[in-house]
Coordinates of C-alpha atoms in Angstrom, one line a residue:
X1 CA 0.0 0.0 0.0
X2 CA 1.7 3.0 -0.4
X3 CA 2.3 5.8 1.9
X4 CA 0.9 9.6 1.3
X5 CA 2.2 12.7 2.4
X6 CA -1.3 14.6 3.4
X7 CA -2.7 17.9 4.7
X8 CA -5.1 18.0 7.4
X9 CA -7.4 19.1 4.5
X10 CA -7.2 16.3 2.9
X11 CA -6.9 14.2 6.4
X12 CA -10.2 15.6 6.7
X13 CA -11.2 14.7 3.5
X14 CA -10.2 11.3 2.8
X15 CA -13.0 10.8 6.3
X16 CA -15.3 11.6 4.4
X17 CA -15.0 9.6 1.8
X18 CA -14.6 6.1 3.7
X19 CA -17.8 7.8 4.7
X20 CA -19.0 8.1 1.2
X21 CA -18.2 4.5 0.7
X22 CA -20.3 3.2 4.2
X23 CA -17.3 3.6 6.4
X24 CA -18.5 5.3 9.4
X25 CA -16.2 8.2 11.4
X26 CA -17.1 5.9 14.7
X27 CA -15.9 2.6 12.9
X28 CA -12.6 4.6 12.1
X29 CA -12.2 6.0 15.5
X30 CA -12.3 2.6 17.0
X31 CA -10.2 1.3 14.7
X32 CA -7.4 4.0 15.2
X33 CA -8.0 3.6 19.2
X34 CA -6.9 -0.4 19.1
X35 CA -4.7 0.2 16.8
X36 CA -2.9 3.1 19.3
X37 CA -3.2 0.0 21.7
X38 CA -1.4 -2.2 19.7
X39 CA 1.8 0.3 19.2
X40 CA 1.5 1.1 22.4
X41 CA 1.4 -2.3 23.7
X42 CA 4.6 -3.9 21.6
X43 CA 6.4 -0.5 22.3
X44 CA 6.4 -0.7 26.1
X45 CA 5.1 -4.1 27.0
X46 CA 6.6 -3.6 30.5
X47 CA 5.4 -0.3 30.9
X48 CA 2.0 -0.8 30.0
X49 CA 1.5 -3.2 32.8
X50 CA 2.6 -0.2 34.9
X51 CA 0.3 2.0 34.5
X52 CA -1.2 4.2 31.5
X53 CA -2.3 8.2 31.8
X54 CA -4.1 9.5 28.5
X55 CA -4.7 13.1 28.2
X56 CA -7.7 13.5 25.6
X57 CA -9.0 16.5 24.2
X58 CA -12.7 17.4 23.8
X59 CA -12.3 16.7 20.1
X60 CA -12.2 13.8 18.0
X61 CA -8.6 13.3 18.7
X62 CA -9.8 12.6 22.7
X63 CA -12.3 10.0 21.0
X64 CA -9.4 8.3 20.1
X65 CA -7.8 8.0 23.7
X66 CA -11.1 7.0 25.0
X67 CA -11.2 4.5 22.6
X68 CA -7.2 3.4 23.9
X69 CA -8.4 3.5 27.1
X70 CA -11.3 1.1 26.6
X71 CA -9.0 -1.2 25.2
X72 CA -6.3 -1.1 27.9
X73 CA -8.6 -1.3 30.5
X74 CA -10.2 -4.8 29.2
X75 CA -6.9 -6.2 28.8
X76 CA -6.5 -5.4 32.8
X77 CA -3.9 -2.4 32.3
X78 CA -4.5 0.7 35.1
X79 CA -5.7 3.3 33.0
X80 CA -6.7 6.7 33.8
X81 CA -8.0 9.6 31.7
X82 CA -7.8 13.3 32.2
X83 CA -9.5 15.6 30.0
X84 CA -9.3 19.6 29.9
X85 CA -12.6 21.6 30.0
X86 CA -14.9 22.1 27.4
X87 CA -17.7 20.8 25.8
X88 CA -17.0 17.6 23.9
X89 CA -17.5 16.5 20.1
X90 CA -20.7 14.3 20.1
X91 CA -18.5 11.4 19.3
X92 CA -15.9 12.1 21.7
X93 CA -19.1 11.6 24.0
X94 CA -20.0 8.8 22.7
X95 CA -16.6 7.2 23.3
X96 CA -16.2 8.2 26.9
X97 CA -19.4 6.8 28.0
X98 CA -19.0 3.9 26.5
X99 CA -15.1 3.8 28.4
X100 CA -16.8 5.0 31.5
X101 CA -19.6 2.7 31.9
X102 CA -16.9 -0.1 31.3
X103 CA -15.0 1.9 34.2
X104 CA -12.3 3.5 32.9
X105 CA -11.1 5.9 35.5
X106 CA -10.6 9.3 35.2
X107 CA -8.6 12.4 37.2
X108 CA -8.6 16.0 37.2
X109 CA -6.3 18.0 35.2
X110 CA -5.3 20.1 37.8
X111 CA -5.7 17.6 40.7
X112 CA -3.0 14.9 41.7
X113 CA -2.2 12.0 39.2
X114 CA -1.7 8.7 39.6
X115 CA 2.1 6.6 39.5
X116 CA 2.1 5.4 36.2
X117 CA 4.9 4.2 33.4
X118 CA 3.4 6.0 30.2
X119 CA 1.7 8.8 28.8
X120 CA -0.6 9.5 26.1
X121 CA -0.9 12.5 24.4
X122 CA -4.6 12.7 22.5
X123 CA -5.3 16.1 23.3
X124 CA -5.9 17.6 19.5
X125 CA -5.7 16.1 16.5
X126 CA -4.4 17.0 12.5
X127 CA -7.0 19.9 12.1
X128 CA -5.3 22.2 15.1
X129 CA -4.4 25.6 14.5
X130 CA -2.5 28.0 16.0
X131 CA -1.3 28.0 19.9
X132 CA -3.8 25.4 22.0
X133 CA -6.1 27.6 24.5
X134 CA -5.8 28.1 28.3
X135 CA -7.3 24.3 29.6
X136 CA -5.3 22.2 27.3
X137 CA -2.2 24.6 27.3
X138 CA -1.6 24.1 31.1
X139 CA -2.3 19.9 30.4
X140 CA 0.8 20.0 27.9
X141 CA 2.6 22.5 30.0
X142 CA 1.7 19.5 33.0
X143 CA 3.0 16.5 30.8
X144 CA 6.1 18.4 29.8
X145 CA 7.0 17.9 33.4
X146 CA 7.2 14.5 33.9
X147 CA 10.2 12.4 32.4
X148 CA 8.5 9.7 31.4
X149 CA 7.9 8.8 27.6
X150 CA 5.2 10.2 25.4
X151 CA 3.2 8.3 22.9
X152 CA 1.6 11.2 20.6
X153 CA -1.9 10.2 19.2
X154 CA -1.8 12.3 15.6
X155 CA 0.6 14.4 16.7
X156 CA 2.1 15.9 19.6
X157 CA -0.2 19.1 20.8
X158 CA 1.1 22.4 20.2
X159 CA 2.5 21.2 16.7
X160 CA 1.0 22.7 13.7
X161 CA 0.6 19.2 11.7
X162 CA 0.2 21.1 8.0
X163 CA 3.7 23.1 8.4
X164 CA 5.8 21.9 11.5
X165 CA 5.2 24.8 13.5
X166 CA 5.5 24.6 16.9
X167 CA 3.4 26.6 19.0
X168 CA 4.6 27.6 22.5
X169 CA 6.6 24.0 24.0
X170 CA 5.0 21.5 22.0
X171 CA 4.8 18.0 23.6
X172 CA 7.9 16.2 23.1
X173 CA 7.0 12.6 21.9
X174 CA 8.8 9.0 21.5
X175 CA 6.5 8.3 19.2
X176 CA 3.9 9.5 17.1
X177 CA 0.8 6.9 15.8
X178 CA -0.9 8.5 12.5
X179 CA -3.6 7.0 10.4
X180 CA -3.9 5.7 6.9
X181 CA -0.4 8.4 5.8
X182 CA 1.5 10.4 7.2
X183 CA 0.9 14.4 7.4
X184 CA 3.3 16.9 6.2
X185 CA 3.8 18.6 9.5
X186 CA 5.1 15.1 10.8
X187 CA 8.0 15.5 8.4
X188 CA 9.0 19.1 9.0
X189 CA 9.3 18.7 12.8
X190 CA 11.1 15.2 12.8
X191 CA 12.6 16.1 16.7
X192 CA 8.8 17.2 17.9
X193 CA 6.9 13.6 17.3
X194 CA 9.7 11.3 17.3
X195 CA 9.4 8.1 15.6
X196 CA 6.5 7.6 13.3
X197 CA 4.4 4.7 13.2
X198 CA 1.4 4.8 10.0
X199 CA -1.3 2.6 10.7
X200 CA -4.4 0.8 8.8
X201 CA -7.4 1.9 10.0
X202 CA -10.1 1.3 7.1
X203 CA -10.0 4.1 4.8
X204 CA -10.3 3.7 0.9
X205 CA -7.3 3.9 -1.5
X206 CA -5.3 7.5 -1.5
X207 CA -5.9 9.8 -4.1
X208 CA -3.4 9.0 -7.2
X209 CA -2.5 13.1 -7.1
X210 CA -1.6 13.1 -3.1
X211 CA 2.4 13.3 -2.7
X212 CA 4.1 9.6 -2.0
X213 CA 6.6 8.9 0.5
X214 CA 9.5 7.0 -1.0
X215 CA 10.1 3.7 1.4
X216 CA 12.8 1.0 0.9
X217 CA 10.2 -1.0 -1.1
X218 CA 9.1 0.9 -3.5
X219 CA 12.7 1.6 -4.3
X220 CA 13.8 -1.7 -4.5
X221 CA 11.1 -3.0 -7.1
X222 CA 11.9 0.4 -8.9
X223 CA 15.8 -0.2 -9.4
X224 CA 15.6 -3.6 -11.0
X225 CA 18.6 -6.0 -10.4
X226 CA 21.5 -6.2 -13.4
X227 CA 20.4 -8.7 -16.2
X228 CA 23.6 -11.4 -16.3
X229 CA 24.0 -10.8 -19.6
X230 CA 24.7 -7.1 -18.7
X231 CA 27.9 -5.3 -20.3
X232 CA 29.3 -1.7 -19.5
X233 CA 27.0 -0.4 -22.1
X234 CA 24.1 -1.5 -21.0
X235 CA 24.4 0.2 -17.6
X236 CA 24.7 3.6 -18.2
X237 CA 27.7 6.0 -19.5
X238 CA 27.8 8.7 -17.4
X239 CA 30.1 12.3 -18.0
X240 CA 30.6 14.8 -14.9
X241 CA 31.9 18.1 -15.5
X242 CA 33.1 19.9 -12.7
X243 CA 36.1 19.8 -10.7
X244 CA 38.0 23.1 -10.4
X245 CA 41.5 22.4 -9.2
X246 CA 40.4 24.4 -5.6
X247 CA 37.0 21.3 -5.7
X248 CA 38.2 18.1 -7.0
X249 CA 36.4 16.4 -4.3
X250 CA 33.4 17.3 -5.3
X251 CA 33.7 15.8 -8.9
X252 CA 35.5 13.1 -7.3
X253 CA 32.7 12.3 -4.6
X254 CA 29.5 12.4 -7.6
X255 CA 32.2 10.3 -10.0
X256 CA 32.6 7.8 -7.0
X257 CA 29.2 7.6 -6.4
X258 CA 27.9 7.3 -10.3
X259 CA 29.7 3.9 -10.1
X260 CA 28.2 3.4 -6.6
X261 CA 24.8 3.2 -8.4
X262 CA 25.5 0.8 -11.0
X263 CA 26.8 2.7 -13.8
X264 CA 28.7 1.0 -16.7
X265 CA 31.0 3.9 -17.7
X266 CA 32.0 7.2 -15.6
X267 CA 33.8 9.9 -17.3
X268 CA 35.2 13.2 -15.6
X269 CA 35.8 16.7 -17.5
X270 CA 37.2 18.9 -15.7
X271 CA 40.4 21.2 -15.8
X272 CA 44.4 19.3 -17.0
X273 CA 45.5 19.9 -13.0
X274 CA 42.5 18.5 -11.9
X275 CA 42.8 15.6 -14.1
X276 CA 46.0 14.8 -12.6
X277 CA 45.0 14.5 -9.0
X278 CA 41.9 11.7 -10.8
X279 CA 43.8 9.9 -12.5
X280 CA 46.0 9.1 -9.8
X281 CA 43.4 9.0 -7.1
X282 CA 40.4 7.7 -9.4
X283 CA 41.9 5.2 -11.8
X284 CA 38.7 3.2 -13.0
X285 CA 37.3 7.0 -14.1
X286 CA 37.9 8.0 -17.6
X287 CA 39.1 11.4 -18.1
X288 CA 39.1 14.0 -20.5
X289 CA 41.0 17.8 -19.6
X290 CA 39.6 21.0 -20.5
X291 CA 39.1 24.0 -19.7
X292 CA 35.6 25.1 -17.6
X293 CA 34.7 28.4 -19.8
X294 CA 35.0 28.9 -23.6
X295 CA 34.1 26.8 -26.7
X296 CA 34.1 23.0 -26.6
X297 CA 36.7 21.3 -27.8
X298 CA 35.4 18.2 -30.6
X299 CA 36.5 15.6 -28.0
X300 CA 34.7 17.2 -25.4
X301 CA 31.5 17.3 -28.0
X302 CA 31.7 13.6 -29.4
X303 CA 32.0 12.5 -25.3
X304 CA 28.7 14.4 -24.2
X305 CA 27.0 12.9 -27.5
X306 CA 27.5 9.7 -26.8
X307 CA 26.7 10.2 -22.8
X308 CA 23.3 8.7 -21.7
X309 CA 23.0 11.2 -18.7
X310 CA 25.7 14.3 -18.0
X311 CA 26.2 15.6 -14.4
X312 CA 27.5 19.5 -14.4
X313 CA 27.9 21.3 -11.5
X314 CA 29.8 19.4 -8.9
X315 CA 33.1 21.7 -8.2
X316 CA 32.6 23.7 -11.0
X317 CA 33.5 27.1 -10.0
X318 CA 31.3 30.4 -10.5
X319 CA 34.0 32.5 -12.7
X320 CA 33.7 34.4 -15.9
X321 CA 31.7 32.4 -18.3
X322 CA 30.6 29.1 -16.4
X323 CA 27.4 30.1 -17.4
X324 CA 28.0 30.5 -21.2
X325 CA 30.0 26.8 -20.5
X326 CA 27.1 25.7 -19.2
X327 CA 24.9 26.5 -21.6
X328 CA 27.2 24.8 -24.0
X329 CA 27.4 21.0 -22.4
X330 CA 23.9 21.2 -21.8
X331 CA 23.2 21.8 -25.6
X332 CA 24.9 18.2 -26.4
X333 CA 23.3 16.7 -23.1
X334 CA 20.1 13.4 -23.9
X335 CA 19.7 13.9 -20.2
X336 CA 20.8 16.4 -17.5
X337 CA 21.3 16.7 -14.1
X338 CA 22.3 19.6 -13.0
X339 CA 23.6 21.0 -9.6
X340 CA 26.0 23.2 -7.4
X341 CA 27.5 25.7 -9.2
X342 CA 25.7 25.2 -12.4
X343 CA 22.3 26.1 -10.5
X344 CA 24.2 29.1 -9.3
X345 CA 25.5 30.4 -12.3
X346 CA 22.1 30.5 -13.2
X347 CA 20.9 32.7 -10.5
X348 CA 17.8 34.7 -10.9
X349 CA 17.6 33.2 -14.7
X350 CA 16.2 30.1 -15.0
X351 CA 15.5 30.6 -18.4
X352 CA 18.6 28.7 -20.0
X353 CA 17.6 25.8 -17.9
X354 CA 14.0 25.7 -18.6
X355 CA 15.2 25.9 -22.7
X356 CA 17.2 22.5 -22.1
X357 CA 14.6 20.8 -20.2
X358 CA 11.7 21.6 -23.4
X359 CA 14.4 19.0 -25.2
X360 CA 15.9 16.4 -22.7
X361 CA 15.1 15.3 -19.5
X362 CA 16.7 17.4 -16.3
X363 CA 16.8 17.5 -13.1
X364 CA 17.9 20.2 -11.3
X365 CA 19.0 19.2 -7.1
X366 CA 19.3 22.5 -5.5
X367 CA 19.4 22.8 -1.4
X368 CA 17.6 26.2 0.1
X369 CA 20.3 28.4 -0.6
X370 CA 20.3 27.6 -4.1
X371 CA 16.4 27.3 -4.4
X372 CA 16.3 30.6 -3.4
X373 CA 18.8 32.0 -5.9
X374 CA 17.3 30.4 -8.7
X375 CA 14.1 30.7 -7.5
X376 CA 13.2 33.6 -5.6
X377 CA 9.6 34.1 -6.5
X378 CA 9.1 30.3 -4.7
X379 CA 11.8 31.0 -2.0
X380 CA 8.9 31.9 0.9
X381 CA 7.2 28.5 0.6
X382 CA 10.4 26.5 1.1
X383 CA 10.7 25.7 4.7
X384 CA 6.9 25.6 5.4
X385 CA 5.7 24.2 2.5
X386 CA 8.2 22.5 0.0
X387 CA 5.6 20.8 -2.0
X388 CA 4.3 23.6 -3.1
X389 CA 7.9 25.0 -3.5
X390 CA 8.9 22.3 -5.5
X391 CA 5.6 22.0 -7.5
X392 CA 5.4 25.9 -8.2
X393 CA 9.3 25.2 -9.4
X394 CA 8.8 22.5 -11.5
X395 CA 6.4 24.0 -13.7
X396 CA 7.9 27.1 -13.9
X397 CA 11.0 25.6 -15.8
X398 CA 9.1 22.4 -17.2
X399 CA 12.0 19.6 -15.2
X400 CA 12.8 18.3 -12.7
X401 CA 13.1 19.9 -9.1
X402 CA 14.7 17.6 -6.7
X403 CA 14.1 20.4 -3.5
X404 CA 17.2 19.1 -1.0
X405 CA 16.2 19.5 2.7
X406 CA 14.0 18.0 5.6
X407 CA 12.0 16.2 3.9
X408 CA 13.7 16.4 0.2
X409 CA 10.7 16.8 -2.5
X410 CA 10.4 15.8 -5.6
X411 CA 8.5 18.6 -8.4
X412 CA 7.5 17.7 -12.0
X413 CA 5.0 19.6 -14.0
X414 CA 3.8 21.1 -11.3
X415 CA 3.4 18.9 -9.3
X416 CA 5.3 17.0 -6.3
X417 CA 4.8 13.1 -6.8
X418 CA 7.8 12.0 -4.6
X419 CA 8.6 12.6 -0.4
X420 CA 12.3 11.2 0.5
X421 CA 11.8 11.1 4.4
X422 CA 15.7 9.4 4.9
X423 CA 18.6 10.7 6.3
X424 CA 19.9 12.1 9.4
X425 CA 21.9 15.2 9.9
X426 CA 25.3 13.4 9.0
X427 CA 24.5 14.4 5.5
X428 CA 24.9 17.9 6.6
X429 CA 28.6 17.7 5.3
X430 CA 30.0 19.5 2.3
X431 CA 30.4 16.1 -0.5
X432 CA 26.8 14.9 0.2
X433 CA 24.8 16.6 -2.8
X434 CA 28.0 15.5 -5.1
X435 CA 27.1 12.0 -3.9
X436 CA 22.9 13.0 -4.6
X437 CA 24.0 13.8 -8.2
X438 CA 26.2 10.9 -8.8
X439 CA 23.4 8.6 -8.3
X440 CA 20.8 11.0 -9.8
X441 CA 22.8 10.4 -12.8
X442 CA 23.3 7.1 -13.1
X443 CA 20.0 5.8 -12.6
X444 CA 18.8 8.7 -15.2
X445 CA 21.6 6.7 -17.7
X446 CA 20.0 3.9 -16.8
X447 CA 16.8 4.7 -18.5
X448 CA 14.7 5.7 -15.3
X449 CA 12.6 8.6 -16.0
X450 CA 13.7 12.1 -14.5
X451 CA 11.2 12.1 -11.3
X452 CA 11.6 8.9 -10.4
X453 CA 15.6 8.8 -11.0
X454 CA 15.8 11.9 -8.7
X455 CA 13.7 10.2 -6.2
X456 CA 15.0 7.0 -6.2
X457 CA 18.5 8.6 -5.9
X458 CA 17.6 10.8 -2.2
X459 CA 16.3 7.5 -1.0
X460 CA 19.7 5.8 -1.7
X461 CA 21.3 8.5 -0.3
X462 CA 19.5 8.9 2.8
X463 CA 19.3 5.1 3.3
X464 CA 23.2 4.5 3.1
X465 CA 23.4 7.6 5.2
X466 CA 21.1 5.8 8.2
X467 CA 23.7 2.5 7.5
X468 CA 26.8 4.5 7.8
X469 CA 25.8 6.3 11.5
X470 CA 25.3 3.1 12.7
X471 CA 28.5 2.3 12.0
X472 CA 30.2 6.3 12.6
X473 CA 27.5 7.8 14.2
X474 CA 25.9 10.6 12.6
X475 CA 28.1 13.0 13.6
X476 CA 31.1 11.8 12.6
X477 CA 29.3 10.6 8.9
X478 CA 31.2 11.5 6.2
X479 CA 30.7 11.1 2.3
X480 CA 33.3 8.5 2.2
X481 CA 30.9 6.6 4.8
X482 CA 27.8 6.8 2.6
X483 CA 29.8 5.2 0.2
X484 CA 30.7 2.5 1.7
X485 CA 27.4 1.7 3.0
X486 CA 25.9 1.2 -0.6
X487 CA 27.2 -2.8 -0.8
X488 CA 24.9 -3.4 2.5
X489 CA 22.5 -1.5 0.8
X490 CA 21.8 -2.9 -2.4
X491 CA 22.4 -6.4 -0.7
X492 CA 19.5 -5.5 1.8
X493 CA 17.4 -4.5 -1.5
X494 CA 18.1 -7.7 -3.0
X495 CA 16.3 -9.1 0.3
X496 CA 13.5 -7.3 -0.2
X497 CA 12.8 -7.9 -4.2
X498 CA 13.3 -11.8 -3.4
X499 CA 11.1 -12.1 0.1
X500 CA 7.5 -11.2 1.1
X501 CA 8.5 -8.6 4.1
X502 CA 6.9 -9.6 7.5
X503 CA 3.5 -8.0 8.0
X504 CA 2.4 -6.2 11.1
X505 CA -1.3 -5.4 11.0
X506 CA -2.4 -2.7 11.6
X507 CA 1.7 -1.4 10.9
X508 CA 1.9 0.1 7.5
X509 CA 5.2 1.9 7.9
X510 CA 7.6 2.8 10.8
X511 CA 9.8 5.9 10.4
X512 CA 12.3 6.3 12.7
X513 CA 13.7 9.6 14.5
X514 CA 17.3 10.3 12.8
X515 CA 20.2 9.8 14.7
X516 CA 21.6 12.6 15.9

């Protein structure tokens, strides 16, 4: 099944169609309550045992603690409610009589709480807005207090679920149970809900148009295993131009990790001096010197031409007439990706870009500082909303948009099919988006289309970031690490193609809290 990225909007939505289709907001609401149990129950199995407090709201996100507590409570766990004032939802009431009369306990907000091993935050759900009022402020304020772990029904309250905001101290939680997909503000505020678990609870399929969240196996059946018949050709010939002497690493790093992803050939352009240090350093990397500004040389020409995907940008330098250079290896390009210093030379001026991508296939990987430099009409939506970034992007220059960050995005014609929710903050090292475009262009060379090349790439790259800080921790990652996490990688891949994964109803997908 896969996994969409959602607004509360269409949270709120997607309701009312499983109630279109006979599939009442009660039978959901029960559903995500045992399923809150279950989590809860193979999470902390000792703790359970110990003693449960769930704080639930007067909304339909308290519905669903009652519901928890119902469940707990039959299964002989102590239990105890507390709920701020206010006037419930009619289903909320439904769900605490029917708790009550079953005698689930309950205690005052403000009065004195039971010893107990868990908490449970179910105070408001994916439609809150803004700062929580008085009554359910001083609750959060109260659970803040206690050092004891945090199971976050939806989300943790005070967290703005459509754009990561946090308002005032947000409940910190261990983990965060969501329903059906996960929401958008889930991604933005990774350190806020902690890990994320998605669970089934009856709706109808996603909309085809909502974003998807790129998991481990939808990457694995997208990068097919290599035929045995396979030759060099047949896996992709791949050219990077970059690499002034001062940045070698850089076109050394996105050479490195072209062959990391399976391609056939790898060739580097980049100035004589640079060349040197490669061929020494690099030696199963074809090289060609030349200069990074004026008119290409016929060997340079013939090489691009017979390229399946060319990677500019990595190292190259922003002096006099990059951009006319640019320009130039992009004219001879079947398929693009472009990034670094070959966004920036483009700065303000998409244009030239958006003239290649009406031919061939690009994509263009840019992090914030760069987004905003090309793109500075889109720049405001970034942070808070980088699907709409990403989309707004994509259709302005018609490729592309790989939009680096927390989550990374993916934009094509306007829209943003692809969420890349891997990584940890060990990528935050300069030689990381060399090591994004290496694999962006060799799975492009390997005849994947653009979107799904660029996606398929960030997962790879987030994935053998997660292996490698388990291993170096993440702040010690480096791009050398990444690299030499892709063989455990691609073997664990492998696994996956070849075996049915184990099922945990009502577990669709567990995302965990990056290492730090």
């Amino acid at each position: 099944m896969p996994i969409s990225v959602i607004s509360p909007s269409q949270a709120s939505d997607w309701d009312a169609q499983a109630g279109g289709l006979g599939i009442s907001l009660e039978t959901l609401m029960d559903a995500a309550g045992r399923a809150v149990a279950v989590v809860l129950a193979e999470r902390w199995p000792d703790r359970v045992g110990q003693g449960v407090l769930i704080a639930a709201g007067t909304g339909n996100n308290g519905g669903d603690g009652w519901v928890l507590a119902r469940v707990l409570h039959r299964i002989g766990a102590p239990v105890w409610v507390t709920c701020p004032a206010g006037e419930p939802s009619p289903l909320c009431r439904v769900m605490a009589e029917r708790a009550r009369r079953e005698g689930v306990r309950e205690v005052a907000p403000d009065g004195p709480w039971p010893g107990v091993a868990l908490l449970v935050d179910a105070l408001l759900g994916t439609g809150a807005r803004g700062a929580p009022r008085a009554p359910v402020q001083a609750l959060v304020e109260r659970i803040g207090e206690l050092a004891l772990p945090v199971l976050a029904v939806d989300g943790p309250t005070g967290l703005d679920l459509l754009n990561g905001v946090s308002h005032g101290q947000p409940v910190q939680a261990e983990v965060t149970v969501t329903f059906g997909g996960v929401r958008r503000g889930h991604l933005l505020a990774r350190d806020e809900v902690g890990d994320i678990v998605v669970v089934d609870v009856g709706h109808p399929p996603a909309q085809s148009e909502w974003p998807m969240l790129v998991t481990d196996e939808l990457a694995a059946s997208k990068i097919a295993r290599l035929a045995g018949s396979a030759h060099k050709g047949d896996r992709g010939r791949v050219v990077v131009v970059g690499g002034d002497p001062a940045m070698v690493g850089a076109l050394r790093f996105a050479c490195r990790a072209a062959f990391g992803a399976g391609a056939g050939l790898v060739h580097a352009v980049a100035p004589e001096a640079s060349i040197e240090v490669l061929r020494a350093a690099e030696p199963d990397v074809q090289t060609l010197g030349h200069s990074l500004e004026g008119e290409l040389s016929p060997s340079l020409v013939e090489l691009l031409q017979r390229a399946d995907s060319v990677v500019i940008g990595p190292g190259l330098g922003r002096a006099a007439g990059r951009r006319q250079f640019v320009a130039a290896v992009l004219a001879h390009a079947k398929a693009a990706v472009v990034d670094a210093d070959a966004l920036m030379v483009n700065a303000g001026d998409p244009g030239p870009l958006a003239r290649v991508a009406s031919r061939i296939p690009v994509v263009l990987t840019p992090h914030g500082g760069e987004f905003r430099a090309l793109f500075p009409a889109h720049a405001g939506t970034q942070e808070l909303d980088p699907w709409s970034a990403a989309s707004a992007s994509s259709a302005e220059v018609n490729a592309t948009v790989l939009l680096k960050g927390v989550p990374s995005v993916v934009g094509y014609r306007g829209a943003a099919p692809y969420t890349i929710a891997a990584g940890n903050p060990g990528l935050a090292t300069g030689g990381s988006g060399d090591l994004l475009s290496g694999f962006t262009g060799a799975l492009l060379a390997q005849g994947h289309e653009a979107p799904l090349a660029a996606a398929m790439a960030a997962q790879v790259l987030g994935r053998a970031a997660e292996i490698g800080a388990r291993r170096q921790t993440a702040r010690a990652l480096r791009p050398m690490d990444v690299l030499a996490a892709l063989p455990d990688l691609w073997r664990a891949w492998e696994v996956r193609r070849s075996t049915r994964p184990l099922l945990h109803p009502p577990r669709l997908l567990e995302l965990l809290r990056p290492a730090g």
